[in-house]
CSV table of C-alpha atoms in Angstrom, one decimal:
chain,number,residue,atom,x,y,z
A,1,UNK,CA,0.0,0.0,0.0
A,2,UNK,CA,2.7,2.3,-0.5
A,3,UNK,CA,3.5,4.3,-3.5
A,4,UNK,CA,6.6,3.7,-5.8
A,5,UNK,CA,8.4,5.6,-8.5
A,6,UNK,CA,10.0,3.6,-11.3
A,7,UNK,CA,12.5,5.6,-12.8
A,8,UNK,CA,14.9,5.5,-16.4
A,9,UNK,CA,17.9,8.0,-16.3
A,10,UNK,CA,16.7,8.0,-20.3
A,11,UNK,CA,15.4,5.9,-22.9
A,12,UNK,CA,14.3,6.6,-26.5
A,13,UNK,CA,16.1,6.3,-29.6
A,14,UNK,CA,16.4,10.2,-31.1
A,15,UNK,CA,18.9,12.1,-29.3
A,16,UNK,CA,20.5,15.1,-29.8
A,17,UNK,CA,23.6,17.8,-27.5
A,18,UNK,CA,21.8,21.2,-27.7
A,19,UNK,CA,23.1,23.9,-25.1
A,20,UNK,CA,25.5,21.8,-23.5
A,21,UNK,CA,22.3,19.0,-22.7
A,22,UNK,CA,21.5,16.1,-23.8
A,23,UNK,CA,17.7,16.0,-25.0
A,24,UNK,CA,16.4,12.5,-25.8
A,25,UNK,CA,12.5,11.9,-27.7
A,26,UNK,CA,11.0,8.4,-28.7
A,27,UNK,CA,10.4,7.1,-25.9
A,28,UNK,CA,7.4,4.4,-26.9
A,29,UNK,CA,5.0,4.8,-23.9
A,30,UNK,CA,5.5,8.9,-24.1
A,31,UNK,CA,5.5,9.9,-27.6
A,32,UNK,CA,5.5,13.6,-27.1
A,33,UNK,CA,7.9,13.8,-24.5
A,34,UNK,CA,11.5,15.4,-25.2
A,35,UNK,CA,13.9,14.5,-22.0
A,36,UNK,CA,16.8,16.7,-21.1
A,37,UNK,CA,19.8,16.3,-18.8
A,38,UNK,CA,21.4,18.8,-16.9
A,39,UNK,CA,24.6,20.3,-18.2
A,40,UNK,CA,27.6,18.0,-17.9
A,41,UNK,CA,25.7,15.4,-16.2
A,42,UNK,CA,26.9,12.0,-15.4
A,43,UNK,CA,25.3,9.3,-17.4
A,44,UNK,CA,26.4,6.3,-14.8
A,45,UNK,CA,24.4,8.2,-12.4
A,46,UNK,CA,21.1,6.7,-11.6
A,47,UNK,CA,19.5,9.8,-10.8
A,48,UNK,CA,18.4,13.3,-12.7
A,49,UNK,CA,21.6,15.4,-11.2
A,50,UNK,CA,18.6,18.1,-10.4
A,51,UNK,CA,16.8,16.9,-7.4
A,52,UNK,CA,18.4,15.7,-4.7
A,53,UNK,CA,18.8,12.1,-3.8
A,54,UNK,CA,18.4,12.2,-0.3
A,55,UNK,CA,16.3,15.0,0.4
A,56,UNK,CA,13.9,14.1,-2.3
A,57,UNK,CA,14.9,10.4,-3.8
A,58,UNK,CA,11.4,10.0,-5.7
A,59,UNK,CA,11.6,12.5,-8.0
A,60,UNK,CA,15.5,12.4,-8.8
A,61,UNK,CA,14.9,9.1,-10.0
A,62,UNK,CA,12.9,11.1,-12.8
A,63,UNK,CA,14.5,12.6,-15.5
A,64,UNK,CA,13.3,16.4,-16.4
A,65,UNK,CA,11.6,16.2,-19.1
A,66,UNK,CA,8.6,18.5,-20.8
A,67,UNK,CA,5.7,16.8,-23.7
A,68,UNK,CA,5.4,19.4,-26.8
A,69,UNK,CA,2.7,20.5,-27.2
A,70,UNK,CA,1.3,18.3,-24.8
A,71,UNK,CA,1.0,14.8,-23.2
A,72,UNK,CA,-2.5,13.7,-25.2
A,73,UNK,CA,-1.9,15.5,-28.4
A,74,UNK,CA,-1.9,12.8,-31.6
A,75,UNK,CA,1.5,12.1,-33.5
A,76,UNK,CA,4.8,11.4,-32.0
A,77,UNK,CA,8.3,13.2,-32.0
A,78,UNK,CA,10.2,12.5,-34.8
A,79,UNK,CA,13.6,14.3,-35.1
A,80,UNK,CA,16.2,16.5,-32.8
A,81,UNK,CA,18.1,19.3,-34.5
A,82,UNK,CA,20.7,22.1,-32.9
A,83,UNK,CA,20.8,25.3,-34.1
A,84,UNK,CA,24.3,27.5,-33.1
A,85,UNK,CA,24.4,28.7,-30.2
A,86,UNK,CA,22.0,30.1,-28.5
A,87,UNK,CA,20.1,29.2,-31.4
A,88,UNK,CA,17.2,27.2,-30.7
A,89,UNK,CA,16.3,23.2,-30.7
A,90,UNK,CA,14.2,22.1,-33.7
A,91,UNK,CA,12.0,19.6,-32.8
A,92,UNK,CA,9.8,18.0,-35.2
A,93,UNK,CA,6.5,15.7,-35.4
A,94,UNK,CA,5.3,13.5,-37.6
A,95,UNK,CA,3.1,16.5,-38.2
A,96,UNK,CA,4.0,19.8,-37.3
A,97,UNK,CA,7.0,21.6,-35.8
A,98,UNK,CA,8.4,24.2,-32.8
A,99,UNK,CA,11.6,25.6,-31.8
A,100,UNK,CA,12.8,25.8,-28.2
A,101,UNK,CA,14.2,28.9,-26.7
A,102,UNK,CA,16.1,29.5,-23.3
A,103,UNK,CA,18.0,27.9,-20.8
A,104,UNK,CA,16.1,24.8,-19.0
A,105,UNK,CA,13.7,24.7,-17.2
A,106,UNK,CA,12.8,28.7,-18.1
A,107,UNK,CA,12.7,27.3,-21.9
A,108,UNK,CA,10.0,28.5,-24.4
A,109,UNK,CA,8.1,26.6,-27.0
A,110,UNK,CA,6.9,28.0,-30.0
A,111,UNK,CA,4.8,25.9,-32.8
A,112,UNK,CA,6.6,27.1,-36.1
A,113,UNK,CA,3.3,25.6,-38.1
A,114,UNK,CA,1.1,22.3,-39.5
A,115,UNK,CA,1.9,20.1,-42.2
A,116,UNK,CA,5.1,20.8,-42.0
A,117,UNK,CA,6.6,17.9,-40.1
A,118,UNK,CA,9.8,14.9,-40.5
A,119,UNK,CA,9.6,11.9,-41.4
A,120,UNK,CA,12.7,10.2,-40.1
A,121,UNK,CA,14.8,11.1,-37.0
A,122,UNK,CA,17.8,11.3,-39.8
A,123,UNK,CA,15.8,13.4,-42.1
A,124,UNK,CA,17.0,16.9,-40.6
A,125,UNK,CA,19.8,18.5,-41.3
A,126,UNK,CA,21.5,22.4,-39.9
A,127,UNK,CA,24.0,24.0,-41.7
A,128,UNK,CA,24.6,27.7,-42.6
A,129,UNK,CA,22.0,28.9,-39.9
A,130,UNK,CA,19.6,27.0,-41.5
A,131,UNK,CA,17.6,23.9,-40.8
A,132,UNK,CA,16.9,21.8,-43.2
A,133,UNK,CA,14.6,18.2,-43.2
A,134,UNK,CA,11.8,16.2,-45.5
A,135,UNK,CA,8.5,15.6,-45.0
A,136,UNK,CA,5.7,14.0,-46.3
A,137,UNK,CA,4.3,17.3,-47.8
A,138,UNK,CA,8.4,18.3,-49.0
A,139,UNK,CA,11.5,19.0,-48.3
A,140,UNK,CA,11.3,22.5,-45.6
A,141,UNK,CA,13.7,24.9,-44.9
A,142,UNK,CA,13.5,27.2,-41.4
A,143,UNK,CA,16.1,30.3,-40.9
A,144,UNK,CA,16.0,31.2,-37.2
A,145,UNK,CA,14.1,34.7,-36.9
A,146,UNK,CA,12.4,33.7,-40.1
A,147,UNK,CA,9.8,31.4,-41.4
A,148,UNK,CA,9.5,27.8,-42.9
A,149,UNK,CA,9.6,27.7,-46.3
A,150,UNK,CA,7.8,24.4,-48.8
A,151,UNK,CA,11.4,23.9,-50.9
A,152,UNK,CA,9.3,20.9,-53.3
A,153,UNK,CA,6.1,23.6,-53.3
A,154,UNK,CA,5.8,25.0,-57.0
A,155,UNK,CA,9.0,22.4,-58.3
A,156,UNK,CA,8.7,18.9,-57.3
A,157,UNK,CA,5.8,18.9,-55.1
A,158,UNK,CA,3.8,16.1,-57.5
A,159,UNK,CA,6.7,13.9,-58.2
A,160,UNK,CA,7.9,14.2,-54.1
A,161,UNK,CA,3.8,13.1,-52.9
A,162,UNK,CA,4.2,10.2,-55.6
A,163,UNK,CA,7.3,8.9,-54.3
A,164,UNK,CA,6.1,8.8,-51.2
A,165,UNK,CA,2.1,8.2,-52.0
A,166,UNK,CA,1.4,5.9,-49.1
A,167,UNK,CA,4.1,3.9,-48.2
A,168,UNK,CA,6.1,3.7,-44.9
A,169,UNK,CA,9.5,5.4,-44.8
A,170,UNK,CA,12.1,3.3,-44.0
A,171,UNK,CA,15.3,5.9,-43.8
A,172,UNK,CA,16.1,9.2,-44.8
A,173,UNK,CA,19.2,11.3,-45.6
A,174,UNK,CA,19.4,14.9,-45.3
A,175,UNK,CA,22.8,16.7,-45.7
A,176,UNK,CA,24.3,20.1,-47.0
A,177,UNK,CA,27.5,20.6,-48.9
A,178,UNK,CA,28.7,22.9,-51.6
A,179,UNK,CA,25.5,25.0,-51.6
A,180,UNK,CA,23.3,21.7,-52.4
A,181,UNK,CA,20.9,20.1,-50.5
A,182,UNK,CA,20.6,16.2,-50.7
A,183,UNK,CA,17.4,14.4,-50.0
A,184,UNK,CA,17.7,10.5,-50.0
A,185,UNK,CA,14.4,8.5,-49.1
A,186,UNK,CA,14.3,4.6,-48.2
A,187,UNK,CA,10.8,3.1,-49.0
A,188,UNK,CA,9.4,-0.2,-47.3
A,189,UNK,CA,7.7,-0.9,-50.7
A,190,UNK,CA,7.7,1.9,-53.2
A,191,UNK,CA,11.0,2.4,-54.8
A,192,UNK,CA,13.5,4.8,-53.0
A,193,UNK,CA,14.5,8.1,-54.5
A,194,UNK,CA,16.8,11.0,-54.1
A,195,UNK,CA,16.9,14.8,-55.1
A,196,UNK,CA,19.3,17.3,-55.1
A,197,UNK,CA,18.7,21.3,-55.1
A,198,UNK,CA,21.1,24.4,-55.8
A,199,UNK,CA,20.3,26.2,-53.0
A,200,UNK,CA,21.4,29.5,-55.2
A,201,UNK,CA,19.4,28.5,-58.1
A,202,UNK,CA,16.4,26.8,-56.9
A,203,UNK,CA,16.9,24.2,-59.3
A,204,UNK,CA,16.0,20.7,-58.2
A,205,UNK,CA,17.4,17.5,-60.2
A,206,UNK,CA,16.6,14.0,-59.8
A,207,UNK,CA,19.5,11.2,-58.8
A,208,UNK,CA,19.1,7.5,-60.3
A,209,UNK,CA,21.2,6.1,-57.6
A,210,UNK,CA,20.6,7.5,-54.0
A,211,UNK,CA,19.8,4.5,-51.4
A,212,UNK,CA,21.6,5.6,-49.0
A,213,UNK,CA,21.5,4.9,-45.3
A,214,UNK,CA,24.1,7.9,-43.0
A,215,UNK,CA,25.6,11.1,-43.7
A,216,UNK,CA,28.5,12.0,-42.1
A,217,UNK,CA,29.9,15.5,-42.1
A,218,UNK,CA,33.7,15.7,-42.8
A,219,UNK,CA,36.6,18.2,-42.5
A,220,UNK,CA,39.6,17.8,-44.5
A,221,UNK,CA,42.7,20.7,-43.9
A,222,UNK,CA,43.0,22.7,-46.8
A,223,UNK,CA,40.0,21.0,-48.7
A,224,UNK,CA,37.1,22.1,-46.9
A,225,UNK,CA,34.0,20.7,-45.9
A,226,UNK,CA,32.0,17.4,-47.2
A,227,UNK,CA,29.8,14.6,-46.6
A,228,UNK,CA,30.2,11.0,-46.9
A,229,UNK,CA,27.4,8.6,-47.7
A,230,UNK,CA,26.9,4.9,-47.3
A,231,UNK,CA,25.8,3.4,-50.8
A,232,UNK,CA,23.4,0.4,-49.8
A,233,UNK,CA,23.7,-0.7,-53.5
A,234,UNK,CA,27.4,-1.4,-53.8
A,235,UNK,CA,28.3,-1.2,-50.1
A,236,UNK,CA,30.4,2.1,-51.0
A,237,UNK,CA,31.6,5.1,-49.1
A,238,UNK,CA,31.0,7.8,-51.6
A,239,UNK,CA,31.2,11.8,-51.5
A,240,UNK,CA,28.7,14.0,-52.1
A,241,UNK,CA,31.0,17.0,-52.3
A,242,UNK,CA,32.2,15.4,-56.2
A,243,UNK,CA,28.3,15.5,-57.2
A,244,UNK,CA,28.6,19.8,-57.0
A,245,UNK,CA,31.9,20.1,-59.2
A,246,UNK,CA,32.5,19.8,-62.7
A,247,UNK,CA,35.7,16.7,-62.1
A,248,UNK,CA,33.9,13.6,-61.7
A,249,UNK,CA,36.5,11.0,-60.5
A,250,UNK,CA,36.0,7.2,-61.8
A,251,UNK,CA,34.4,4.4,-59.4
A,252,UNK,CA,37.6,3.0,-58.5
A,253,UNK,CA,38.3,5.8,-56.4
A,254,UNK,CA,34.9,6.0,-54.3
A,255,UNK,CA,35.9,7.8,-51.3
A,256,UNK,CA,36.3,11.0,-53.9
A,257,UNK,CA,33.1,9.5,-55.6
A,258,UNK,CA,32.0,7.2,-58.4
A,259,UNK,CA,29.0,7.4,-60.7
A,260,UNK,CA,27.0,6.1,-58.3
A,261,UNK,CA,27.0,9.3,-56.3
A,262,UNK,CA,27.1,12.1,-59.2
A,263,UNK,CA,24.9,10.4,-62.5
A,264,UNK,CA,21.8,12.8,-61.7
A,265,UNK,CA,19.9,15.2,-63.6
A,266,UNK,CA,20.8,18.3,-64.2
A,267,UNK,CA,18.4,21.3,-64.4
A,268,UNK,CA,18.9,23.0,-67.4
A,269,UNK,CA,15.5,25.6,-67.0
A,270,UNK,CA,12.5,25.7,-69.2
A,271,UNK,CA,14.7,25.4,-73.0
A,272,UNK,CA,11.2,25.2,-74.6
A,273,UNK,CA,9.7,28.4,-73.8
A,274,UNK,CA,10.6,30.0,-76.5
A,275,UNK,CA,10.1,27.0,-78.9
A,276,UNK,CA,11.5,23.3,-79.0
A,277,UNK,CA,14.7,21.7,-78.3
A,278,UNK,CA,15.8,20.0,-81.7
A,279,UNK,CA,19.6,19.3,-80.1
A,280,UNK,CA,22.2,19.9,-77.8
A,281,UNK,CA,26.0,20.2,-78.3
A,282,UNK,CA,28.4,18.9,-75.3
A,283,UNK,CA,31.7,20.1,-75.0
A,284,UNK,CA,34.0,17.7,-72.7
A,285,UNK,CA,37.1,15.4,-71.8
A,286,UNK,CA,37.5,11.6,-70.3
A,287,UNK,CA,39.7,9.2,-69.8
A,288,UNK,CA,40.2,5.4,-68.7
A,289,UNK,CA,40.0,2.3,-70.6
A,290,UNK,CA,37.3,1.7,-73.0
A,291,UNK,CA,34.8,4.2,-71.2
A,292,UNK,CA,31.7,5.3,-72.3
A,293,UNK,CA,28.8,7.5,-70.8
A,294,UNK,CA,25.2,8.2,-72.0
A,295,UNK,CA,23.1,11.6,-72.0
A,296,UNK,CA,19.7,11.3,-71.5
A,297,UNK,CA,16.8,14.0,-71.8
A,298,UNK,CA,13.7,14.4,-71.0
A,299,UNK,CA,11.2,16.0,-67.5
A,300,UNK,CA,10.0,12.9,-64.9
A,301,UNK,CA,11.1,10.5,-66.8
A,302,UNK,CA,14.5,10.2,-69.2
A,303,UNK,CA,15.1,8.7,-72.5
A,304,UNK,CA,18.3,8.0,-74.0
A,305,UNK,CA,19.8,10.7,-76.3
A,306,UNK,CA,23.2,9.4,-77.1
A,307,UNK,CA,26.1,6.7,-76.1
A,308,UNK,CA,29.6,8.9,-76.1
A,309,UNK,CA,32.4,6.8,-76.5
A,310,UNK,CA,35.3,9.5,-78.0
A,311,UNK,CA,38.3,9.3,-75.5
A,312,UNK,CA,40.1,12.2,-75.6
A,313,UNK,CA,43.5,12.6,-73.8
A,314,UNK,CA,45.7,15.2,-72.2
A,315,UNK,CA,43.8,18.6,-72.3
A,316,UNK,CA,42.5,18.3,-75.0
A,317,UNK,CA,38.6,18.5,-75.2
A,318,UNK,CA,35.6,16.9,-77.4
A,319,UNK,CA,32.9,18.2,-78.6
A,320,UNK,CA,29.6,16.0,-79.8
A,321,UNK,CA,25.8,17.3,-81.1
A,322,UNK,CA,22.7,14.7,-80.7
A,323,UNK,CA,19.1,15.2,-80.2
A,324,UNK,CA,16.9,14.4,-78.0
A,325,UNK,CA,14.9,11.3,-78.9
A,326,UNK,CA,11.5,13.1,-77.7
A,327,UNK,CA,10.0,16.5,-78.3
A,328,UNK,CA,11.3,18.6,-75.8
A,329,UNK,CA,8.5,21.9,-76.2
A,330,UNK,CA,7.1,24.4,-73.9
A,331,UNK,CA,4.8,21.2,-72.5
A,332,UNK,CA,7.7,20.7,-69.9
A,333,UNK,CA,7.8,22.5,-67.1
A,334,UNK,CA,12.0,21.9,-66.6
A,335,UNK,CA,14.0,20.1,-69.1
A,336,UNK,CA,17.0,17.4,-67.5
A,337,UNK,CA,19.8,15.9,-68.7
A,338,UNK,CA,21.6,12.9,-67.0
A,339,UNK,CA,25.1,11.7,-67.5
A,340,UNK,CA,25.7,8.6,-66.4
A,341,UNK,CA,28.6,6.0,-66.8
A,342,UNK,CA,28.0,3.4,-69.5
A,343,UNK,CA,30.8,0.5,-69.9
A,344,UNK,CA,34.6,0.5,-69.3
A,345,UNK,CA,36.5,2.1,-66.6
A,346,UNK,CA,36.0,5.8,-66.6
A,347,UNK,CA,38.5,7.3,-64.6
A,348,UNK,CA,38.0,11.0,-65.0
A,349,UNK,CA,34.9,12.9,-66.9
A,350,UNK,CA,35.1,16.6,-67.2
A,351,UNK,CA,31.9,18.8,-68.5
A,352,UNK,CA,32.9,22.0,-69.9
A,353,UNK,CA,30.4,23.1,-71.6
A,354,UNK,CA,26.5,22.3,-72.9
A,355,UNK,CA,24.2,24.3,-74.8
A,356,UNK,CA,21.0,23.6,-76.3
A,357,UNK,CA,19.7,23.8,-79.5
A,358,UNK,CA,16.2,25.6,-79.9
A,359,UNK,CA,13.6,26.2,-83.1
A,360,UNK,CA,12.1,29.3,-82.2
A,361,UNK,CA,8.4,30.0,-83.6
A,362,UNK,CA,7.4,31.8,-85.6
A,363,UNK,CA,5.3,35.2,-84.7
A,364,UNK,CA,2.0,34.9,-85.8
A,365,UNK,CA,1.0,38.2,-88.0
């Protein structure tokens, strides 16, 4: 007949060091709870390091912890990001999102909107002051101070809800390098995809090989920043740095990148707006032994334009025209290319130049 507290110093399986804490969500039989540890608190130690454990032994068994919004709303906690400090905590739903302010327990929660929320506790990413993560409804973007912004809306909102349709997400990947965003999505059933957006363009492409299951931020001296990926395909650590610049290395060298990592589409813009792509001319260089690569054309889905197989050598550069083998007009809302490795061993593959060829029409009287 007396009354007991049974107490976890944490469990849950999203976790994340914000402010010098500790703050842990998923925890199965709280779904809305985030738990937080004091600042350079012991781990070992079987109680909260707030309360005391002699003066009040119930509740230091407890660790601190607050439920956003609140213990009975529906959906769950899905993701833990840090923003610079003292920037605030992201903490997303399967459903909506808010930000945490100040130092705990004087903290201050603020709902940054609906529909707007993760669907994988990897699917969030922070770099360059801004937070980035997919959803079901997109990929979003939130800038401390600022508001959250619908990346997909406008672009690839169709193609990103038929991906996803209504299938279970099995992993995500969400990482920033070079200026581009890279979204991967795992599917249980539906087939997995992954995007990639210049973040000073706007422009979204489409990458044909993107199962990937971590990202890991890296720092080499003198080389900068970059992200490594595990490819679940070939069991491959690749870099997604070599997908944003013009040298693409050969897949015998996959720690600097392979194929696998850089053969997605490239937005080009809207080439039929002022009439219809009849061809395209590619200026370029590669060597290895035997190597070929394709270009394909074409909006959501790409149709082979042309096999290259010219090795050049040295510095010298090639230059090859082919058409498109569809009619690229004004019905498209972006028009991609893809180059992808063919046969052979391609060991390097430089693009220096392409430029489309357009019919204009004619102005009616």
């Amino acid at each position: 007949d007396s009354n007991y507290v049974v107490g976890r110093p944490l469990s849950g399986h999203i976790a994340c060091v914000h402010a010098g804490r500790l703050w842990v969500a998923g925890v199965a039989w709280a779904p809305n709870r985030l738990q937080v540890t004091p600042v350079a608190h012991n781990l070992n130690d079987v109680f909260n390091g707030v309360d005391s454990s002699s003066t009040d032994p119930d509740n230091a068994l407890i660790v601190e912890s607050v439920d956003i919004p609140d213990p009975n709303s529906p959906g769950f906690i899905t993701a833990l990001a840090s923003g610079n400090d003292p920037g605030p905590l992201l903490v997303l739903r399967d459903r909506d999102a808010y930000i945490v302010y100040g130092e705990w327990p004087s903290i201050q929660v603020t709902k940054l909107g609906e529909d707007i929320g993760c669907v994988d506790f990897r699917g969030v990413t922070f770099h360059d002051n801004v937070f980035y993560w997919a959803g079901l409804e997109g990929v979003f973007s939130y800038t401390p101070g600022g508001g959250v912004r619908n990346l997909t809306e406008g672009r690839i909102y169709r193609e990103w809800k038929a991906a996803i349709g209504g299938d279970e997400v099995q992993s995500t990947v969400v990482a920033v390098v070079n200026r581009t965003l890279f979204v991967s999505v795992g599917m249980v059933s539906n087939p997995d995809f992954a995007y990639m957006l210049d973040l000073d363009r706007g422009a979204w492409s489409q990458l044909t090989d993107g199962q990937w299951a971590h990202a890991m931020p890296v720092v080499f001296a003198g080389e900068g920043r970059d992200v490594f990926v595990t490819e679940l395909v070939t069991n491959r650590v690749v870099s997604l740095r070599s997908a944003t610049e013009p040298t693409y290395a050969g897949a015998s060298n996959s720690l600097q990148g392979s194929f696998l990592a850089r053969s997605g589409r490239m937005l080009l813009g809207s080439a039929g707006q002022l009439g219809r792509v009849i061809g395209a001319r590619l200026t370029y260089r590669m060597t290895g032994s035997s190597p070929q690569f394709t270009v394909k054309f074409g909006s959501t889905s790409l149709q082979t334009a042309a096999t290259v197989t010219t090795t050049t050598t040295g510095t010298a550069y090639a230059t090859t025209r082919f058409r498109p083998t569809l009619n690229l007009g004004s019905e498209f809302r972006d028009v991609q290319v893809e180059f992808a490795d063919s046969s052979g061993t391609p060991t390097r593959l430089e693009l220096s130049e392409f430029q489309w060829v357009t019919r204009e029409r004619r102005v009616r009287a």
